[in-house]
């Protein structure tokens, strides 16, 4: 039974829904029968182990987003286009926009708590005439976004380690292939944790969340206490147009990528949905808590760093490649103090790669079980002993290892992945949000079955604003950093994004349309779920 043929409305699960009787024995485990009942409503069988709770999934999402750390690592783009004032107001703008996106995705995830996230939402909510194709396209875009996000995090971790080497060893000759090898080390460590230590991953993420928060104070306090401070005018009224754009306003929007990149990953919990206890309730709380916590820490760190910036040109031209490293050295007056502060950010970035590998592989696995990808039959397998999608984890790691080779040829070309992450995340969100808006506008109240998180009358305005924000982010994510463009300074993300979309369309035409029916009904179609007498 193709998922796309399911008609809304679907019956609401009662609060006292009990265990589900399957015609096919589920392989996974869950201590909450309601979780199995909820995914059974969409024809899915529990295959993975549910071992994430609210704290551990907030830990995974926050430490995967690493907003305060991430905003420092990509500081250069916003400082060049927008300057200190542009970074401040751009962060606020992005924080609000991401909050709107989180509200929309929280409502969707509460309605449909499946690991596929966006493509599941689209398959259920889009008009039947186009749900299969739109779901397929959304799945591909979402897969691309998470694969690119993992590669970006590993790249930043590796190149920051190179920045430390440049800072501490005068004779060190920075080579791009060194960064690629360090990239490999980060991916291999992430692979080890996601396989051999997978049972401990929820506890690891809870611990890393504590480090994420405590590390913030370990960086902020010495920075604010030791560094010379600029004036409020230097921070809040100092716009920079280093890209040579026609207006400061245009430079501001081009520089938004710094803030947008640091908020990427808010939907991480969605793709771990089938490994979370009480998923339909926990996921919305996790999304909103992550945006609130990371946004608060990020805004404080960006503001403090800008007050302690010192010589802006010197920071931008730091031989380490990262302006924040120069700021830390100036603040502490010693390499040793700067090393300690930088090491906290590198550690956070490495563990972000761990969470990204977990999330990206689950998204790959979820889409593969619907036959949406080449090699789906292999990628969709779950190893019965560990209850892990080991083939998807391995393929995700291999994709990153291959992408790392781009850095050997050109660092600027690899940096285009940052823009690709933004464009793909925002476009997959926009498709899902657009079909939800369509449903809200064309359906009666009884046609939609909401979960525990419901936006009510505020839903339509929030959807419209979130779509407007996402359109801005998507459009400007493809812009180059300067108005004068050549083969080196070109933002190649538009070519990569377009190429990936063309490949997905080609695969659709040759094979996908023959096998992809939307999310597949895995249970017996005649009697998928038996509930107790209290069920509607």
Short mmCIF file of N, CA and C in Angstrom, two decimals, residues 240-410:
data_model
loop_
_atom_site.label_atom_id
_atom_site.label_comp_id
_atom_site.label_asym_id
_atom_site.label_seq_id
_atom_site.Cartn_x
_atom_site.Cartn_y
_atom_site.Cartn_z
N UNK A 240 30.20 47.09 7.31
CA UNK A 240 31.32 46.91 6.39
C UNK A 240 30.83 46.33 5.08
N UNK A 241 31.35 46.86 3.99
CA UNK A 241 30.99 46.35 2.65
C UNK A 241 32.27 45.91 1.95
N UNK A 242 32.90 44.88 2.53
CA UNK A 242 34.18 44.43 1.98
C UNK A 242 34.05 43.69 0.67
N UNK A 243 32.85 43.30 0.31
CA UNK A 243 32.65 42.59 -0.95
C UNK A 243 32.45 43.50 -2.14
N UNK A 244 32.41 44.81 -1.89
CA UNK A 244 32.25 45.78 -2.97
C UNK A 244 30.86 45.79 -3.58
N UNK A 245 29.82 45.52 -2.76
CA UNK A 245 28.47 45.52 -3.28
C UNK A 245 27.93 46.94 -3.42
N UNK A 246 26.86 47.08 -4.15
CA UNK A 246 26.33 48.42 -4.47
C UNK A 246 25.80 49.15 -3.24
N UNK A 247 25.30 48.43 -2.25
CA UNK A 247 24.79 49.05 -1.03
C UNK A 247 25.20 48.21 0.18
N UNK A 248 25.17 48.85 1.36
CA UNK A 248 25.43 48.13 2.60
C UNK A 248 24.34 47.11 2.89
N UNK A 249 23.11 47.42 2.47
CA UNK A 249 22.01 46.48 2.68
C UNK A 249 22.22 45.18 1.93
N UNK A 250 22.72 45.27 0.70
CA UNK A 250 22.99 44.07 -0.08
C UNK A 250 24.13 43.27 0.56
N UNK A 251 25.15 43.97 1.04
CA UNK A 251 26.26 43.30 1.72
C UNK A 251 25.76 42.58 2.97
N UNK A 252 24.81 43.18 3.68
CA UNK A 252 24.23 42.56 4.87
C UNK A 252 23.61 41.21 4.54
N UNK A 253 22.82 41.15 3.48
CA UNK A 253 22.15 39.90 3.12
C UNK A 253 23.14 38.86 2.62
N UNK A 254 24.17 39.27 1.91
CA UNK A 254 25.19 38.32 1.46
C UNK A 254 25.92 37.72 2.67
N UNK A 255 26.13 38.53 3.71
CA UNK A 255 26.83 38.06 4.90
C UNK A 255 25.98 37.24 5.86
N UNK A 256 24.70 37.08 5.56
CA UNK A 256 23.82 36.31 6.46
C UNK A 256 24.22 34.84 6.57
N UNK A 257 25.03 34.36 5.63
CA UNK A 257 25.39 32.95 5.65
C UNK A 257 26.10 32.56 6.94
N UNK A 258 26.82 33.50 7.56
CA UNK A 258 27.49 33.20 8.84
C UNK A 258 26.48 32.76 9.89
N UNK A 259 25.43 33.54 10.07
CA UNK A 259 24.43 33.22 11.09
C UNK A 259 23.57 32.04 10.68
N UNK A 260 23.22 31.96 9.41
CA UNK A 260 22.36 30.87 8.94
C UNK A 260 23.06 29.52 9.10
N UNK A 261 24.34 29.47 8.78
CA UNK A 261 25.08 28.21 8.91
C UNK A 261 25.15 27.77 10.36
N UNK A 262 25.27 28.73 11.28
CA UNK A 262 25.41 28.37 12.70
C UNK A 262 24.11 27.87 13.32
N UNK A 263 22.99 28.01 12.61
CA UNK A 263 21.71 27.49 13.11
C UNK A 263 21.25 26.23 12.37
N UNK A 264 22.06 25.75 11.43
CA UNK A 264 21.67 24.58 10.66
C UNK A 264 21.60 23.34 11.56
N UNK A 265 20.60 22.51 11.34
CA UNK A 265 20.50 21.25 12.07
C UNK A 265 19.38 21.20 13.08
N UNK A 266 18.50 22.20 13.06
CA UNK A 266 17.43 22.24 14.05
C UNK A 266 16.47 21.05 13.89
N UNK A 267 16.45 20.45 12.69
CA UNK A 267 15.55 19.32 12.46
C UNK A 267 16.22 17.97 12.76
N UNK A 268 17.38 17.99 13.40
CA UNK A 268 18.12 16.74 13.64
C UNK A 268 17.28 15.71 14.39
N UNK A 269 16.54 16.15 15.39
CA UNK A 269 15.75 15.21 16.19
C UNK A 269 14.73 14.48 15.34
N UNK A 270 14.21 15.15 14.30
CA UNK A 270 13.22 14.53 13.42
C UNK A 270 13.78 13.26 12.79
N UNK A 271 15.04 13.31 12.36
CA UNK A 271 15.63 12.18 11.65
C UNK A 271 16.10 11.07 12.60
N UNK A 272 16.02 11.34 13.90
CA UNK A 272 16.27 10.31 14.91
C UNK A 272 14.95 9.85 15.53
N UNK A 273 13.83 10.22 14.91
CA UNK A 273 12.50 10.03 15.51
C UNK A 273 12.23 8.60 15.93
N UNK A 274 12.70 7.63 15.16
CA UNK A 274 12.39 6.24 15.46
C UNK A 274 13.38 5.62 16.44
N UNK A 275 14.21 6.50 17.05
CA UNK A 275 15.11 6.08 18.13
C UNK A 275 14.88 6.91 19.39
N UNK A 276 13.76 7.64 19.43
CA UNK A 276 13.44 8.52 20.56
C UNK A 276 12.20 7.99 21.27
N UNK A 277 12.25 7.89 22.57
CA UNK A 277 11.08 7.53 23.37
C UNK A 277 10.10 8.70 23.39
N UNK A 278 8.82 8.40 23.20
CA UNK A 278 7.76 9.42 23.20
C UNK A 278 8.08 10.51 22.17
N UNK A 279 8.39 10.06 20.95
CA UNK A 279 8.93 10.94 19.92
C UNK A 279 8.03 12.13 19.59
N UNK A 280 6.73 11.92 19.47
CA UNK A 280 5.84 12.99 19.04
C UNK A 280 5.77 14.14 20.04
N UNK A 281 6.12 13.87 21.27
CA UNK A 281 6.16 14.92 22.30
C UNK A 281 7.56 15.47 22.49
N UNK A 282 8.54 14.59 22.47
CA UNK A 282 9.93 14.98 22.76
C UNK A 282 10.53 15.80 21.62
N UNK A 283 10.25 15.45 20.37
CA UNK A 283 10.88 16.15 19.24
C UNK A 283 10.52 17.64 19.21
N UNK A 284 9.26 18.03 19.32
CA UNK A 284 8.97 19.48 19.35
C UNK A 284 9.67 20.20 20.49
N UNK A 285 9.68 19.60 21.68
CA UNK A 285 10.36 20.22 22.81
C UNK A 285 11.85 20.36 22.54
N UNK A 286 12.42 19.34 21.92
CA UNK A 286 13.85 19.36 21.61
C UNK A 286 14.19 20.48 20.63
N UNK A 287 13.39 20.62 19.59
CA UNK A 287 13.63 21.66 18.59
C UNK A 287 13.61 23.06 19.20
N UNK A 288 12.56 23.33 19.97
CA UNK A 288 12.40 24.66 20.53
C UNK A 288 13.44 24.94 21.60
N UNK A 289 13.77 23.93 22.41
CA UNK A 289 14.80 24.11 23.44
C UNK A 289 16.16 24.36 22.80
N UNK A 290 16.44 23.67 21.71
CA UNK A 290 17.74 23.83 21.04
C UNK A 290 17.88 25.23 20.45
N UNK A 291 16.83 25.72 19.81
CA UNK A 291 16.89 27.07 19.23
C UNK A 291 17.03 28.13 20.32
N UNK A 292 16.30 27.96 21.41
CA UNK A 292 16.36 28.94 22.50
C UNK A 292 17.73 28.93 23.16
N UNK A 293 18.25 27.75 23.51
CA UNK A 293 19.53 27.66 24.18
C UNK A 293 20.68 28.08 23.27
N UNK A 294 20.74 27.51 22.09
CA UNK A 294 21.84 27.84 21.18
C UNK A 294 21.79 29.28 20.72
N UNK A 295 20.59 29.79 20.50
CA UNK A 295 20.47 31.19 20.10
C UNK A 295 20.97 32.13 21.18
N UNK A 296 20.63 31.85 22.43
CA UNK A 296 21.08 32.70 23.54
C UNK A 296 22.60 32.69 23.68
N UNK A 297 23.17 31.48 23.65
CA UNK A 297 24.62 31.37 23.77
C UNK A 297 25.32 32.00 22.57
N UNK A 298 24.77 31.77 21.39
CA UNK A 298 25.38 32.30 20.18
C UNK A 298 25.37 33.82 20.14
N UNK A 299 24.25 34.42 20.52
CA UNK A 299 24.16 35.88 20.49
C UNK A 299 25.14 36.50 21.49
N UNK A 300 25.24 35.90 22.67
CA UNK A 300 26.17 36.41 23.67
C UNK A 300 27.61 36.31 23.18
N UNK A 301 27.96 35.18 22.54
CA UNK A 301 29.34 34.99 22.08
C UNK A 301 29.67 35.94 20.92
N UNK A 302 28.76 36.08 19.97
CA UNK A 302 29.01 36.98 18.85
C UNK A 302 29.18 38.42 19.34
N UNK A 303 28.32 38.84 20.25
CA UNK A 303 28.40 40.20 20.77
C UNK A 303 29.71 40.42 21.52
N UNK A 304 30.08 39.48 22.38
CA UNK A 304 31.33 39.61 23.15
C UNK A 304 32.54 39.63 22.23
N UNK A 305 32.56 38.76 21.24
CA UNK A 305 33.70 38.70 20.32
C UNK A 305 33.84 39.99 19.54
N UNK A 306 32.74 40.58 19.14
CA UNK A 306 32.79 41.84 18.38
C UNK A 306 33.28 42.99 19.25
N UNK A 307 32.90 43.01 20.52
CA UNK A 307 33.41 44.05 21.42
C UNK A 307 34.92 43.88 21.65
N UNK A 308 35.40 42.65 21.54
CA UNK A 308 36.82 42.36 21.78
C UNK A 308 37.58 42.17 20.48
N UNK A 309 37.03 42.61 19.37
CA UNK A 309 37.59 42.31 18.06
C UNK A 309 38.96 42.93 17.84
N UNK A 310 39.16 44.15 18.28
CA UNK A 310 40.43 44.83 18.05
C UNK A 310 40.56 45.26 16.61
N UNK A 311 41.72 44.99 16.01
CA UNK A 311 42.00 45.38 14.63
C UNK A 311 41.24 44.44 13.68
N UNK A 312 40.21 44.97 13.05
CA UNK A 312 39.36 44.14 12.19
C UNK A 312 40.13 43.58 11.01
N UNK A 313 40.98 44.40 10.37
CA UNK A 313 41.74 43.94 9.21
C UNK A 313 42.73 42.85 9.59
N UNK A 314 43.36 42.99 10.74
CA UNK A 314 44.31 41.99 11.20
C UNK A 314 43.60 40.66 11.46
N UNK A 315 42.42 40.75 12.04
CA UNK A 315 41.65 39.52 12.30
C UNK A 315 41.25 38.84 10.99
N UNK A 316 40.80 39.64 10.01
CA UNK A 316 40.38 39.07 8.74
C UNK A 316 41.53 38.43 7.98
N UNK A 317 42.72 38.95 8.15
CA UNK A 317 43.89 38.45 7.42
C UNK A 317 44.77 37.54 8.27
N UNK A 318 44.20 36.96 9.31
CA UNK A 318 44.96 36.05 10.18
C UNK A 318 45.54 34.90 9.38
N UNK A 319 46.83 34.59 9.54
CA UNK A 319 47.44 33.47 8.81
C UNK A 319 46.84 32.12 9.19
N UNK A 320 46.12 32.05 10.31
CA UNK A 320 45.48 30.80 10.72
C UNK A 320 44.25 30.48 9.87
N UNK A 321 43.71 31.52 9.19
CA UNK A 321 42.51 31.34 8.40
C UNK A 321 41.22 31.57 9.16
N UNK A 322 41.34 31.82 10.47
CA UNK A 322 40.16 32.02 11.31
C UNK A 322 40.32 33.30 12.13
N UNK A 323 39.49 34.32 11.87
CA UNK A 323 39.61 35.58 12.61
C UNK A 323 39.49 35.41 14.12
N UNK A 324 38.66 34.47 14.60
CA UNK A 324 38.47 34.35 16.04
C UNK A 324 39.75 33.90 16.75
N UNK A 325 40.62 33.17 16.05
CA UNK A 325 41.89 32.76 16.66
C UNK A 325 42.74 33.99 16.96
N UNK A 326 42.78 34.93 16.04
CA UNK A 326 43.53 36.18 16.25
C UNK A 326 42.93 36.96 17.41
N UNK A 327 41.59 36.97 17.51
CA UNK A 327 40.94 37.67 18.62
C UNK A 327 41.32 37.03 19.95
N UNK A 328 41.35 35.71 20.02
CA UNK A 328 41.70 35.01 21.26
C UNK A 328 43.15 35.27 21.66
N UNK A 329 44.05 35.31 20.68
CA UNK A 329 45.46 35.60 20.97
C UNK A 329 45.61 37.01 21.52
N UNK A 330 44.94 37.96 20.90
CA UNK A 330 45.01 39.34 21.39
C UNK A 330 44.41 39.48 22.78
N UNK A 331 43.37 38.71 23.06
CA UNK A 331 42.70 38.80 24.36
C UNK A 331 43.57 38.24 25.47
N UNK A 332 44.16 37.07 25.26
CA UNK A 332 44.92 36.41 26.32
C UNK A 332 46.37 36.87 26.38
N UNK A 333 46.87 37.38 25.25
CA UNK A 333 48.26 37.80 25.22
C UNK A 333 49.24 36.64 25.20
N UNK A 334 48.75 35.42 25.00
CA UNK A 334 49.64 34.26 24.96
C UNK A 334 49.04 33.18 24.08
N UNK A 335 49.91 32.39 23.47
CA UNK A 335 49.44 31.28 22.66
C UNK A 335 48.80 30.19 23.53
N UNK A 336 49.36 30.03 24.75
CA UNK A 336 48.86 28.97 25.63
C UNK A 336 47.39 29.21 25.99
N UNK A 337 47.06 30.43 26.37
CA UNK A 337 45.67 30.75 26.71
C UNK A 337 44.76 30.61 25.51
N UNK A 338 45.23 31.09 24.34
CA UNK A 338 44.43 30.97 23.13
C UNK A 338 44.24 29.50 22.75
N UNK A 339 45.29 28.69 22.93
CA UNK A 339 45.19 27.27 22.61
C UNK A 339 44.08 26.59 23.40
N UNK A 340 44.00 26.91 24.68
CA UNK A 340 42.98 26.30 25.54
C UNK A 340 41.58 26.67 25.07
N UNK A 341 41.38 27.94 24.72
CA UNK A 341 40.07 28.38 24.27
C UNK A 341 39.72 27.79 22.91
N UNK A 342 40.69 27.74 22.01
CA UNK A 342 40.45 27.21 20.67
C UNK A 342 40.16 25.71 20.74
N UNK A 343 40.85 25.02 21.66
CA UNK A 343 40.66 23.57 21.79
C UNK A 343 39.23 23.21 22.16
N UNK A 344 38.60 24.07 22.94
CA UNK A 344 37.19 23.83 23.30
C UNK A 344 36.32 23.85 22.05
N UNK A 345 36.57 24.80 21.17
CA UNK A 345 35.77 24.92 19.95
C UNK A 345 36.05 23.76 19.00
N UNK A 346 37.31 23.35 18.90
CA UNK A 346 37.64 22.20 18.05
C UNK A 346 36.96 20.93 18.57
N UNK A 347 36.99 20.74 19.90
CA UNK A 347 36.32 19.57 20.49
C UNK A 347 34.83 19.58 20.17
N UNK A 348 34.22 20.75 20.30
CA UNK A 348 32.79 20.87 19.99
C UNK A 348 32.52 20.53 18.52
N UNK A 349 33.40 20.98 17.63
CA UNK A 349 33.20 20.71 16.20
C UNK A 349 33.35 19.22 15.90
N UNK A 350 34.29 18.56 16.57
CA UNK A 350 34.46 17.12 16.36
C UNK A 350 33.22 16.36 16.80
N UNK A 351 32.68 16.72 17.97
CA UNK A 351 31.47 16.02 18.43
C UNK A 351 30.24 16.42 17.62
N UNK A 352 30.28 17.59 17.00
CA UNK A 352 29.20 17.93 16.07
C UNK A 352 29.22 16.96 14.90
N UNK A 353 30.43 16.60 14.44
CA UNK A 353 30.54 15.63 13.35
C UNK A 353 29.99 14.27 13.77
N UNK A 354 30.17 13.91 15.04
CA UNK A 354 29.61 12.65 15.55
C UNK A 354 28.09 12.66 15.42
N UNK A 355 27.46 13.74 15.89
CA UNK A 355 26.01 13.86 15.80
C UNK A 355 25.52 13.96 14.37
N UNK A 356 26.28 14.65 13.53
CA UNK A 356 25.89 14.79 12.13
C UNK A 356 25.96 13.46 11.40
N UNK A 357 26.97 12.63 11.72
CA UNK A 357 27.04 11.31 11.10
C UNK A 357 25.84 10.46 11.50
N UNK A 358 25.46 10.53 12.77
CA UNK A 358 24.28 9.78 13.23
C UNK A 358 23.03 10.23 12.49
N UNK A 359 22.83 11.53 12.39
CA UNK A 359 21.61 12.06 11.78
C UNK A 359 21.60 11.86 10.27
N UNK A 360 22.73 12.15 9.61
CA UNK A 360 22.80 12.00 8.15
C UNK A 360 22.60 10.55 7.73
N UNK A 361 23.15 9.62 8.49
CA UNK A 361 22.99 8.20 8.14
C UNK A 361 21.55 7.74 8.34
N UNK A 362 20.87 8.26 9.35
CA UNK A 362 19.46 7.89 9.56
C UNK A 362 18.59 8.43 8.44
N UNK A 363 18.91 9.63 7.98
CA UNK A 363 18.15 10.19 6.86
C UNK A 363 18.39 9.37 5.60
N UNK A 364 19.63 8.98 5.37
CA UNK A 364 19.96 8.14 4.21
C UNK A 364 19.24 6.80 4.30
N UNK A 365 19.25 6.19 5.49
CA UNK A 365 18.57 4.91 5.70
C UNK A 365 17.06 5.04 5.48
N UNK A 366 16.47 6.09 6.03
CA UNK A 366 15.02 6.26 5.92
C UNK A 366 14.59 6.40 4.46
N UNK A 367 15.34 7.18 3.68
CA UNK A 367 14.97 7.37 2.28
C UNK A 367 15.26 6.12 1.45
N UNK A 368 16.30 5.38 1.85
CA UNK A 368 16.63 4.15 1.12
C UNK A 368 15.55 3.09 1.31
N UNK A 369 14.91 3.03 2.47
CA UNK A 369 13.88 2.00 2.68
C UNK A 369 12.65 2.27 1.84
N UNK A 370 12.56 3.48 1.26
CA UNK A 370 11.46 3.79 0.34
C UNK A 370 11.89 3.62 -1.11
N UNK A 371 13.10 3.06 -1.33
CA UNK A 371 13.64 2.86 -2.67
C UNK A 371 13.87 4.18 -3.41
N UNK A 372 14.28 5.21 -2.66
CA UNK A 372 14.48 6.51 -3.28
C UNK A 372 15.88 6.77 -3.78
N UNK A 373 16.83 5.84 -3.52
CA UNK A 373 18.23 6.07 -3.85
C UNK A 373 18.82 4.89 -4.61
N UNK A 374 19.90 5.12 -5.36
CA UNK A 374 20.64 3.98 -5.92
C UNK A 374 21.17 3.09 -4.80
N UNK A 375 21.06 1.80 -4.96
CA UNK A 375 21.54 0.88 -3.93
C UNK A 375 20.67 0.84 -2.69
N UNK A 376 19.40 1.18 -2.83
CA UNK A 376 18.52 1.28 -1.67
C UNK A 376 18.38 -0.03 -0.90
N UNK A 377 18.35 -1.14 -1.61
CA UNK A 377 18.15 -2.43 -0.93
C UNK A 377 19.26 -2.72 0.07
N UNK A 378 20.47 -2.26 -0.23
CA UNK A 378 21.59 -2.45 0.69
C UNK A 378 21.59 -1.39 1.79
N UNK A 379 21.37 -0.15 1.42
CA UNK A 379 21.42 0.95 2.38
C UNK A 379 20.30 0.86 3.42
N UNK A 380 19.21 0.18 3.07
CA UNK A 380 18.06 0.11 3.98
C UNK A 380 18.19 -1.00 5.02
N UNK A 381 19.24 -1.80 4.92
CA UNK A 381 19.38 -2.92 5.85
C UNK A 381 19.72 -2.44 7.26
N UNK A 382 19.16 -3.12 8.23
CA UNK A 382 19.46 -2.88 9.64
C UNK A 382 20.16 -4.11 10.19
N UNK A 383 21.33 -3.92 10.77
CA UNK A 383 22.09 -5.04 11.31
C UNK A 383 21.34 -5.60 12.52
N UNK A 384 20.94 -6.88 12.51
CA UNK A 384 20.02 -7.41 13.53
C UNK A 384 20.60 -7.45 14.95
N UNK A 385 21.90 -7.57 15.07
CA UNK A 385 22.47 -7.67 16.42
C UNK A 385 22.54 -6.32 17.10
N UNK A 386 22.99 -5.31 16.36
CA UNK A 386 23.16 -3.97 16.95
C UNK A 386 21.95 -3.08 16.74
N UNK A 387 21.04 -3.47 15.80
CA UNK A 387 19.88 -2.65 15.42
C UNK A 387 20.33 -1.28 14.90
N UNK A 388 21.42 -1.29 14.14
CA UNK A 388 21.96 -0.07 13.54
C UNK A 388 21.93 -0.18 12.02
N UNK A 389 21.67 0.92 11.32
CA UNK A 389 21.75 0.91 9.84
C UNK A 389 23.22 1.05 9.41
N UNK A 390 23.98 -0.02 9.58
CA UNK A 390 25.43 0.05 9.40
C UNK A 390 25.83 0.40 7.97
N UNK A 391 25.09 -0.08 6.99
CA UNK A 391 25.43 0.24 5.61
C UNK A 391 25.25 1.73 5.33
N UNK A 392 24.20 2.31 5.88
CA UNK A 392 23.99 3.76 5.69
C UNK A 392 25.03 4.56 6.44
N UNK A 393 25.41 4.11 7.62
CA UNK A 393 26.47 4.78 8.37
C UNK A 393 27.78 4.73 7.58
N UNK A 394 28.09 3.54 7.05
CA UNK A 394 29.31 3.39 6.27
C UNK A 394 29.29 4.22 4.99
N UNK A 395 28.17 4.23 4.27
CA UNK A 395 28.08 5.00 3.03
C UNK A 395 28.19 6.50 3.30
N UNK A 396 27.56 6.96 4.38
CA UNK A 396 27.67 8.38 4.75
C UNK A 396 29.12 8.75 5.01
N UNK A 397 29.86 7.88 5.68
CA UNK A 397 31.27 8.14 5.95
C UNK A 397 32.07 8.16 4.65
N UNK A 398 31.79 7.23 3.75
CA UNK A 398 32.51 7.18 2.47
C UNK A 398 32.25 8.44 1.65
N UNK A 399 31.01 8.89 1.62
CA UNK A 399 30.68 10.12 0.88
C UNK A 399 31.52 11.30 1.39
N UNK A 400 31.63 11.42 2.72
CA UNK A 400 32.42 12.51 3.29
C UNK A 400 33.90 12.36 2.93
N UNK A 401 34.40 11.14 2.98
CA UNK A 401 35.81 10.92 2.64
C UNK A 401 36.10 11.29 1.19
N UNK A 402 35.14 11.02 0.31
CA UNK A 402 35.31 11.40 -1.09
C UNK A 402 35.23 12.92 -1.26
N UNK A 403 34.26 13.54 -0.60
CA UNK A 403 34.12 15.00 -0.69
C UNK A 403 35.36 15.72 -0.18
N UNK A 404 36.05 15.12 0.79
CA UNK A 404 37.25 15.75 1.35
C UNK A 404 38.33 15.95 0.31
N UNK A 405 38.32 15.15 -0.75
CA UNK A 405 39.34 15.27 -1.79
C UNK A 405 39.23 16.61 -2.53
N UNK A 406 38.04 17.22 -2.52
CA UNK A 406 37.86 18.53 -3.16
C UNK A 406 38.82 19.54 -2.55
N UNK A 407 39.03 19.44 -1.23
CA UNK A 407 39.88 20.40 -0.54
C UNK A 407 41.32 20.38 -1.04
N UNK A 408 41.78 19.24 -1.54
CA UNK A 408 43.15 19.16 -2.07
C UNK A 408 43.28 20.04 -3.30
N UNK A 409 42.24 20.09 -4.11
CA UNK A 409 42.27 20.93 -5.30
C UNK A 409 42.03 22.39 -5.01
N UNK A 410 41.04 22.69 -4.14
CA UNK A 410 40.69 24.09 -3.87
C UNK A 410 39.89 24.19 -2.58
#
